[in-house]
PDB file of C-alpha atoms in Angstrom:
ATOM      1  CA  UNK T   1      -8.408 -25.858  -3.092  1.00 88.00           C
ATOM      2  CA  UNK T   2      -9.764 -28.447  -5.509  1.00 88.00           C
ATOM      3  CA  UNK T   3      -6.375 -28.030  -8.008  1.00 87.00           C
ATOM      4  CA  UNK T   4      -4.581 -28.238  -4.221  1.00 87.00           C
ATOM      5  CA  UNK T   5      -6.154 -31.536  -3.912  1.00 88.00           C
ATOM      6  CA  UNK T   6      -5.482 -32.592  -7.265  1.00 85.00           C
ATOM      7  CA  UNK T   7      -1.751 -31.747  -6.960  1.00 85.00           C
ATOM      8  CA  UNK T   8      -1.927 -33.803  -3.597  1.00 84.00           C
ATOM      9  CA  UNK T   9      -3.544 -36.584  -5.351  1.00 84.00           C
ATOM     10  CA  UNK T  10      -0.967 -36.685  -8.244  1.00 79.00           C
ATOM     11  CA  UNK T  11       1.828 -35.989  -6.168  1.00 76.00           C
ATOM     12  CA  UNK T  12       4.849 -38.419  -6.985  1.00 74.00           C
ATOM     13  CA  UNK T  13       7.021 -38.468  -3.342  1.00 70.00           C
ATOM     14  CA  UNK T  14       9.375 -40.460  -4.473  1.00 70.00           C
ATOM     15  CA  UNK T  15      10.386 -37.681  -6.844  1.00 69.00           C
ATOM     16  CA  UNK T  16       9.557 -34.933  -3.977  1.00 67.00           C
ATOM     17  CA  UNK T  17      11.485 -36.615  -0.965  1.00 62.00           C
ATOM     18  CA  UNK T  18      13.380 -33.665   1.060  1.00 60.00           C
ATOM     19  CA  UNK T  19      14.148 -34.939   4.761  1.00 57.00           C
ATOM     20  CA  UNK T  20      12.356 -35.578   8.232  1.00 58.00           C
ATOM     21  CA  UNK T  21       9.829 -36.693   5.942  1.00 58.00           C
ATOM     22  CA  UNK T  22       8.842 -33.924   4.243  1.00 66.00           C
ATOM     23  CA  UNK T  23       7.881 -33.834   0.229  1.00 79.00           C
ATOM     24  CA  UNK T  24       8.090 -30.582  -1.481  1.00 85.00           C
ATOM     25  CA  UNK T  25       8.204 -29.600  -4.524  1.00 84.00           C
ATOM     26  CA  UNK T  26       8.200 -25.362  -6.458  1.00 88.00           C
ATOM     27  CA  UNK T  27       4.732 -23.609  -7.810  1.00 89.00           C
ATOM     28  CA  UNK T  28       5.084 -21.135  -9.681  1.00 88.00           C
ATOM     29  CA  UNK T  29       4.291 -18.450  -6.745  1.00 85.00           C
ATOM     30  CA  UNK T  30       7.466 -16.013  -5.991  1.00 80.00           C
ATOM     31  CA  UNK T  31       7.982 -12.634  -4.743  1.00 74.00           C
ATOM     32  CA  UNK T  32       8.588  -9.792  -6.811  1.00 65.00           C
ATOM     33  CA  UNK T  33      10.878  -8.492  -4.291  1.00 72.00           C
ATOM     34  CA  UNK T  34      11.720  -4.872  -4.052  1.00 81.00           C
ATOM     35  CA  UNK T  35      11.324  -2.460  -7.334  1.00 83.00           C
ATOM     36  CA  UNK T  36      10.570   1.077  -7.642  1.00 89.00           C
ATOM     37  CA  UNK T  37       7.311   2.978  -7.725  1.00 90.00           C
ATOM     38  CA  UNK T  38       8.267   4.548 -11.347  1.00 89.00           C
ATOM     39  CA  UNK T  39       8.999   1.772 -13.908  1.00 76.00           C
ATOM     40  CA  UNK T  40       9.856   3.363 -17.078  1.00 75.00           C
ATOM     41  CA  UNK T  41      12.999   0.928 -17.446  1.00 67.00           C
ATOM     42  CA  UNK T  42      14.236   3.986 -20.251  1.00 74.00           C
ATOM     43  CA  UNK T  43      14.961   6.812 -17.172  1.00 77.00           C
ATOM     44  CA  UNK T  44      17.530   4.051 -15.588  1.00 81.00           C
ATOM     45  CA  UNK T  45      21.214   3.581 -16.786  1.00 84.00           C
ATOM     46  CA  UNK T  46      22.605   0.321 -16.858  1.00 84.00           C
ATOM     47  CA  UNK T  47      22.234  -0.824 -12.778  1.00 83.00           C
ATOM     48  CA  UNK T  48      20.416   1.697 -11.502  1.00 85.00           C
ATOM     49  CA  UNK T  49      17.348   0.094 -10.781  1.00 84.00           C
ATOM     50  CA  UNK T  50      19.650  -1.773  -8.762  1.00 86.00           C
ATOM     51  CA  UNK T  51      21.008   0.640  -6.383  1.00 91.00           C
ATOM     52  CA  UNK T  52      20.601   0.355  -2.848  1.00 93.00           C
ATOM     53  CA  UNK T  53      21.520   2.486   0.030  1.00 94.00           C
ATOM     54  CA  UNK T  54      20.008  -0.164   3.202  1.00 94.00           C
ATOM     55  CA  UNK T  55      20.905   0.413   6.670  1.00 93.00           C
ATOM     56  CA  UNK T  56      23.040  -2.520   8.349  1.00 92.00           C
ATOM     57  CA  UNK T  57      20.754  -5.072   8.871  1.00 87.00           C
ATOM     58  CA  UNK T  58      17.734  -3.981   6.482  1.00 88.00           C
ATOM     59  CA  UNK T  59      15.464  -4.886   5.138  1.00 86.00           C
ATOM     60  CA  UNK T  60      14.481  -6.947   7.796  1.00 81.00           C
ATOM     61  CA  UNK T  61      10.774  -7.659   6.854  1.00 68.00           C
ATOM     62  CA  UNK T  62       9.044 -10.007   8.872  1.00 59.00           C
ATOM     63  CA  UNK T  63       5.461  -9.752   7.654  1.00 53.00           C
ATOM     64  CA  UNK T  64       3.758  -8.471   4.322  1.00 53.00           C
ATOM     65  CA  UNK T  65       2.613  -5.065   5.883  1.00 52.00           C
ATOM     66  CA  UNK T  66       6.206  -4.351   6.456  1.00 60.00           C
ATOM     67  CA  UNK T  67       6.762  -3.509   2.712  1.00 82.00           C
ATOM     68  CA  UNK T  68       7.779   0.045   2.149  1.00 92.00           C
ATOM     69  CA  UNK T  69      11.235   2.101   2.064  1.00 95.00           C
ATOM     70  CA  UNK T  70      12.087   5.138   4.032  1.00 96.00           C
ATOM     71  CA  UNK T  71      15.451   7.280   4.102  1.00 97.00           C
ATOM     72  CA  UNK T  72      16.985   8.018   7.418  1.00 94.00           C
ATOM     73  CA  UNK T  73      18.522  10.690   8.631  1.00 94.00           C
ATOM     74  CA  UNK T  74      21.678   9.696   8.064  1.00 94.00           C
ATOM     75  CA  UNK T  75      20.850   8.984   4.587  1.00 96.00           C
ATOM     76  CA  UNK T  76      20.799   5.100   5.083  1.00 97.00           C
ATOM     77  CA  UNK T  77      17.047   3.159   3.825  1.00 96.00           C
ATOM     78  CA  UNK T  78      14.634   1.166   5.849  1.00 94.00           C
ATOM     79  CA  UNK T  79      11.665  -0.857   5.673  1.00 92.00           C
ATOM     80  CA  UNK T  80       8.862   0.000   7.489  1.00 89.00           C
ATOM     81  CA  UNK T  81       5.051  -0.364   7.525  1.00 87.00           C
ATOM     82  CA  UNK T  82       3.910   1.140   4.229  1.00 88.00           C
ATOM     83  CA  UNK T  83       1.196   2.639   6.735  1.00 88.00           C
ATOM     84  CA  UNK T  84       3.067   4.627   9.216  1.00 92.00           C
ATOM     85  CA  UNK T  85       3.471   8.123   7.778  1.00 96.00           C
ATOM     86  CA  UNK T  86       6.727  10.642   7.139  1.00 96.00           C
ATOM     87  CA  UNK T  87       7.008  13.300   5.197  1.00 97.00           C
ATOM     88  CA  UNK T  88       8.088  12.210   1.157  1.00 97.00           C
ATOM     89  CA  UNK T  89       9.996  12.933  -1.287  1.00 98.00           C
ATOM     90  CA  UNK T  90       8.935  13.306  -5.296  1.00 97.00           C
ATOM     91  CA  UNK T  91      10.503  13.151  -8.648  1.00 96.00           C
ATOM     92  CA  UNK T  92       9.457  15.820 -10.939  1.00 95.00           C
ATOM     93  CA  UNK T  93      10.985  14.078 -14.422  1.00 92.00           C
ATOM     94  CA  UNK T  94      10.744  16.510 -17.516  1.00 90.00           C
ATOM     95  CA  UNK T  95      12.792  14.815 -20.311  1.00 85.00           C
ATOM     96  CA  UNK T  96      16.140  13.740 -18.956  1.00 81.00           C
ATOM     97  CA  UNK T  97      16.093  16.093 -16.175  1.00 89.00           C
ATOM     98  CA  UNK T  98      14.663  14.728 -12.885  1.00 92.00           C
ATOM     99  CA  UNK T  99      14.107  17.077 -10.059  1.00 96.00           C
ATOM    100  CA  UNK T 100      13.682  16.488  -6.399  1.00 97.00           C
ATOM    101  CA  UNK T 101      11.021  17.515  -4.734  1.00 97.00           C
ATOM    102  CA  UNK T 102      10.269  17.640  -0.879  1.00 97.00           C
ATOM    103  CA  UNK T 103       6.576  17.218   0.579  1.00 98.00           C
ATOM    104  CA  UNK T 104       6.310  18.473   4.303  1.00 97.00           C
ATOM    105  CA  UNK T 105       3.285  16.786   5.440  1.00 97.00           C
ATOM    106  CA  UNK T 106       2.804  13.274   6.819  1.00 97.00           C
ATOM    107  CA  UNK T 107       1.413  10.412   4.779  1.00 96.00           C
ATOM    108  CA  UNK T 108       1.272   7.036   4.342  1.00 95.00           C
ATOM    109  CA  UNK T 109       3.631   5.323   1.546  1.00 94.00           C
ATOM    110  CA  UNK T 110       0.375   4.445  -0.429  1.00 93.00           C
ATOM    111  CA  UNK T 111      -0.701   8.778  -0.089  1.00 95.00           C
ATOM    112  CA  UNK T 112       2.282   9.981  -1.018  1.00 96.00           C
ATOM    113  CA  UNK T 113       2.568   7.728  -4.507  1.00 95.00           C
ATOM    114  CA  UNK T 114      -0.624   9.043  -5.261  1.00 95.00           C
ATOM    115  CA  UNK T 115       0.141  12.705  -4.503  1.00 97.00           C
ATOM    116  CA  UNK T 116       3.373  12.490  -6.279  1.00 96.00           C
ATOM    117  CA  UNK T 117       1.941  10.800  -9.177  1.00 95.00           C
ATOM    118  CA  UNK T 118      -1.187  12.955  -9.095  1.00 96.00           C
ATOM    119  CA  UNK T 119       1.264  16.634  -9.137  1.00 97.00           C
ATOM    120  CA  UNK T 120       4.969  15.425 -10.086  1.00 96.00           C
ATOM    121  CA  UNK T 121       5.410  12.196 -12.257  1.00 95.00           C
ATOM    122  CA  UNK T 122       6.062   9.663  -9.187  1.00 95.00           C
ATOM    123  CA  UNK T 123       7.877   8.847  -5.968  1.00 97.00           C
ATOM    124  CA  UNK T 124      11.579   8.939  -5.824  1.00 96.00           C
ATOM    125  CA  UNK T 125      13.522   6.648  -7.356  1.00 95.00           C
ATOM    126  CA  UNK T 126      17.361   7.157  -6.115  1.00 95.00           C
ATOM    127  CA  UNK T 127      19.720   5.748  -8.568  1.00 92.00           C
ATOM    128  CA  UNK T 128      22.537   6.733  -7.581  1.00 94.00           C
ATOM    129  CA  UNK T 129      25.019   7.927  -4.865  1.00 95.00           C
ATOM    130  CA  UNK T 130      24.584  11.321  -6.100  1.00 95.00           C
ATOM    131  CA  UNK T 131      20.616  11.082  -5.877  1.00 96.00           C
ATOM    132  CA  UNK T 132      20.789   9.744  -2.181  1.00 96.00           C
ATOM    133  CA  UNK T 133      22.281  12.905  -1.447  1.00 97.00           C
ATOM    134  CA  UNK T 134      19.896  15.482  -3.360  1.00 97.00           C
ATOM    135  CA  UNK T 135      17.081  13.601  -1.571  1.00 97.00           C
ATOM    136  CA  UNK T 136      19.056  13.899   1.953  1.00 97.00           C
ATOM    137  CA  UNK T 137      19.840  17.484   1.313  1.00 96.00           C
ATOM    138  CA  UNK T 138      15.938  18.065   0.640  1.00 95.00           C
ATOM    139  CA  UNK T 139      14.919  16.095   3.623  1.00 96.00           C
ATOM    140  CA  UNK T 140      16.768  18.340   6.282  1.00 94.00           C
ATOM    141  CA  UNK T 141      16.996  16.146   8.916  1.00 94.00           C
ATOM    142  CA  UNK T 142      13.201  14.177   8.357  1.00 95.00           C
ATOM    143  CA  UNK T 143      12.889  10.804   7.534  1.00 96.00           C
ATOM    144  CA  UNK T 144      10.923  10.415   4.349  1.00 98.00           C
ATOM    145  CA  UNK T 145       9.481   8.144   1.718  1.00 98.00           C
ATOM    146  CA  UNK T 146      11.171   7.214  -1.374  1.00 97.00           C
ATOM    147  CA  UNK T 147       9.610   4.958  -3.919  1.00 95.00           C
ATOM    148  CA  UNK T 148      10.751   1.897  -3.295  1.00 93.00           C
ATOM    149  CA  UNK T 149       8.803  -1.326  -1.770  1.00 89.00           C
ATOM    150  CA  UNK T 150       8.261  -4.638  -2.108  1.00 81.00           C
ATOM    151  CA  UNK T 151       5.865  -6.365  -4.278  1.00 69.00           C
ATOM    152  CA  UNK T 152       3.100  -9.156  -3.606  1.00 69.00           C
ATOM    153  CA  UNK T 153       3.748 -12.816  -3.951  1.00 74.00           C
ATOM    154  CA  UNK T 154       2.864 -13.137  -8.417  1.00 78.00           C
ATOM    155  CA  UNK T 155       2.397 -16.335 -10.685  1.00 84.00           C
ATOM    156  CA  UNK T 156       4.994 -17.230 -12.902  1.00 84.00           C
ATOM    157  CA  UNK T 157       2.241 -17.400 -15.537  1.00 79.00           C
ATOM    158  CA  UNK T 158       1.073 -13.951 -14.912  1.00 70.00           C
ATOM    159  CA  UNK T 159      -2.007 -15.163 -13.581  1.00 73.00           C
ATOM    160  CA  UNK T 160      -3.733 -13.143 -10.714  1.00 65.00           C
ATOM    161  CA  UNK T 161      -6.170 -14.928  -7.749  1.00 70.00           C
ATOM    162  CA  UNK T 162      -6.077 -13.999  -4.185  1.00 67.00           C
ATOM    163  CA  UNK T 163      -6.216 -17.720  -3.015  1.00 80.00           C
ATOM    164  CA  UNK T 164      -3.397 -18.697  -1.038  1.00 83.00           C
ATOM    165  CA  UNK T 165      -2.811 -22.001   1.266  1.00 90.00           C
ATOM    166  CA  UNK T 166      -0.084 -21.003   3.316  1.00 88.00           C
ATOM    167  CA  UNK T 167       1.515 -23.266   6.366  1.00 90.00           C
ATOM    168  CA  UNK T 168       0.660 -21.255   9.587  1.00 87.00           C
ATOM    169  CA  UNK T 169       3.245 -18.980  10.472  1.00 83.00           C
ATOM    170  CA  UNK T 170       4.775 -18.814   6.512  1.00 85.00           C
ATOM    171  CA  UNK T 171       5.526 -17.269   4.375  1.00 82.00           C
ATOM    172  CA  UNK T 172       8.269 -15.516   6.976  1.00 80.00           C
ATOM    173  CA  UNK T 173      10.723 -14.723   4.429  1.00 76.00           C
ATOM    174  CA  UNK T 174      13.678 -15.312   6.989  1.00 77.00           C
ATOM    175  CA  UNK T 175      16.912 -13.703   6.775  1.00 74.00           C
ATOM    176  CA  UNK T 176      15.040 -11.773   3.948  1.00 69.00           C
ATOM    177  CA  UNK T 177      15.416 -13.819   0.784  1.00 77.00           C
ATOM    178  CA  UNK T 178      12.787 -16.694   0.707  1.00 84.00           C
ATOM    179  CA  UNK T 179      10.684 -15.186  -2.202  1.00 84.00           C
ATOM    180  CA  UNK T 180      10.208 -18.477  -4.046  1.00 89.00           C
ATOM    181  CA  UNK T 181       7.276 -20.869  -3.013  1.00 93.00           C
ATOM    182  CA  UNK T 182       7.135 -24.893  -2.404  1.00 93.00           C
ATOM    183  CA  UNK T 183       3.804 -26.599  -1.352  1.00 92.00           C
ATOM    184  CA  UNK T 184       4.804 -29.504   1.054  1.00 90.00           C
ATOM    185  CA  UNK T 185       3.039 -32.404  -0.042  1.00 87.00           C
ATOM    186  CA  UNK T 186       4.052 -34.177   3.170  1.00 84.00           C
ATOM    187  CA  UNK T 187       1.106 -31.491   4.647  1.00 87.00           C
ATOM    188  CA  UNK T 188      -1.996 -31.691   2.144  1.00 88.00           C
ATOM    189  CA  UNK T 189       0.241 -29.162  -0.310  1.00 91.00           C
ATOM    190  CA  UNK T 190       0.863 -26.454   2.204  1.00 93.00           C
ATOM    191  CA  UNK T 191       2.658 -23.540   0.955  1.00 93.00           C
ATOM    192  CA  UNK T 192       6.041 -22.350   2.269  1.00 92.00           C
ATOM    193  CA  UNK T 193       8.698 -19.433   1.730  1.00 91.00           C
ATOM    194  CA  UNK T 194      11.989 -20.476   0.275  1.00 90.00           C
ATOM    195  CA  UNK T 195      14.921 -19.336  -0.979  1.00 90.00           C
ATOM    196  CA  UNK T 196      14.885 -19.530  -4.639  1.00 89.00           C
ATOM    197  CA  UNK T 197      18.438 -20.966  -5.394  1.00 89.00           C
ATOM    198  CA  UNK T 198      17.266 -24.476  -3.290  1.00 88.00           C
ATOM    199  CA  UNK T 199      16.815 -27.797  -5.165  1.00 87.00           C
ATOM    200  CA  UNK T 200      13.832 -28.952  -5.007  1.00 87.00           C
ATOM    201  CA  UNK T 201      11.028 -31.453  -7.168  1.00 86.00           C
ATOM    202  CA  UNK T 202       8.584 -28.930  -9.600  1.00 90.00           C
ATOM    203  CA  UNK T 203       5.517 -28.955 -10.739  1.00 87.00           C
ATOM    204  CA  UNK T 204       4.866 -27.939 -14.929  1.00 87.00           C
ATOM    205  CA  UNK T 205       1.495 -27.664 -16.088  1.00 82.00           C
ATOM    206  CA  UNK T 206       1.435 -30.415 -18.824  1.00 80.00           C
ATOM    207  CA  UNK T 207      -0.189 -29.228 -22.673  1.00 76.00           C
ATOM    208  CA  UNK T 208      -3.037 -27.810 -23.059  1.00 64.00           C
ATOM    209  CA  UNK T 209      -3.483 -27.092 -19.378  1.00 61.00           C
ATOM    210  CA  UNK T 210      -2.609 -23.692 -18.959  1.00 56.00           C
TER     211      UNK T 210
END
């Protein structure tokens, strides 16, 4: 709170002037958005990290606990509560050859990472058209958990803390893709949940302040 106040205090809204009144202006808080469990970039041809298989009208988060990916049926993905448990598929990776592997008993997204990391190398990570349908063939009719999910809100800089001054009701991430942060200095600095390709005023730490 006291560099909040300090931002307030310095805060040029002139420079920061939006509409209805409102002053805002980026931090350096953003999402990290969705990325897979394994992250050895060197298993992935060009794109495949990529891929996506979402239902219509997914991801469709609308809080932070609703942060995990699941395969349907059908074969399409969802997001759903990384605690709510489903049976889960691993990838057994040995060289260049990755193999499937089905788990038959219910866990949560966070159990079955560690069980597939603990006895294969990690979660699935489906690359490819060709991967959806290994993992659908392997689910036989169960939804299951694959390894992807969406990350916590990071610092540009790298920097971790756990403080966080967010408006009431924010950040929403509507329509799914407000992953970038302003603090509204129109509001004491309040944070909200934007969509990162929006003008707005910034903030730089000036030398020697980092």
């Amino acid at each position: 709170m006291e560099v909040m106040k300090i931002l307030t205090n310095m805060a040029d809204l002139d420079n920061m002037f939006y509409s209805n009144n409102s002053y805002r202006a980026w931090i350096g808080l953003h999402a990290d958005n969705w990325r897979w469990s394994l992250s050895n970039t060197r298993l992935y041809k060009p794109g495949e990290m990529e891929f996506r298989r979402w239902r219509v009208g997914q991801p469709n988060i609308e809080d932070s606990d609703k942060a995990c990916t699941g395969m349907y049926p059908d074969g399409d993905w969802y997001d759903y509560d990384c605690d709510s448990s489903w049976y889960s598929v691993c990838a057994d990776i040995k060289g260049s050859n990755v193999t499937f592997v089905i788990v038959p008993t219910y866990m949560t997204w966070p159990e079955a990472q560690s069980y597939c990391r603990a006895h294969y190398t990690d979660l699935a990570s489906v690359r490819n058209m060709a991967d959806n349908q290994k993992v659908l063939e392997l689910a036989g009719g169960n939804w299951v958990w694959i390894g992807l999910f969406r990350d916590s809100m990071k610092w540009s800089d790298g920097s971790n803390s756990s403080f966080s001054f967010w408006k009431n009701r924010q950040p929403d991430n509507n329509n799914g893709n407000e992953t970038c942060v302003a603090a509204d200095f129109s509001q004491s600095g309040a944070w909200e949940d934007w969509p990162c390709d929006m003008e707005r005023a910034f903030i730089c730490y000036g030398p020697g302040e980092r």
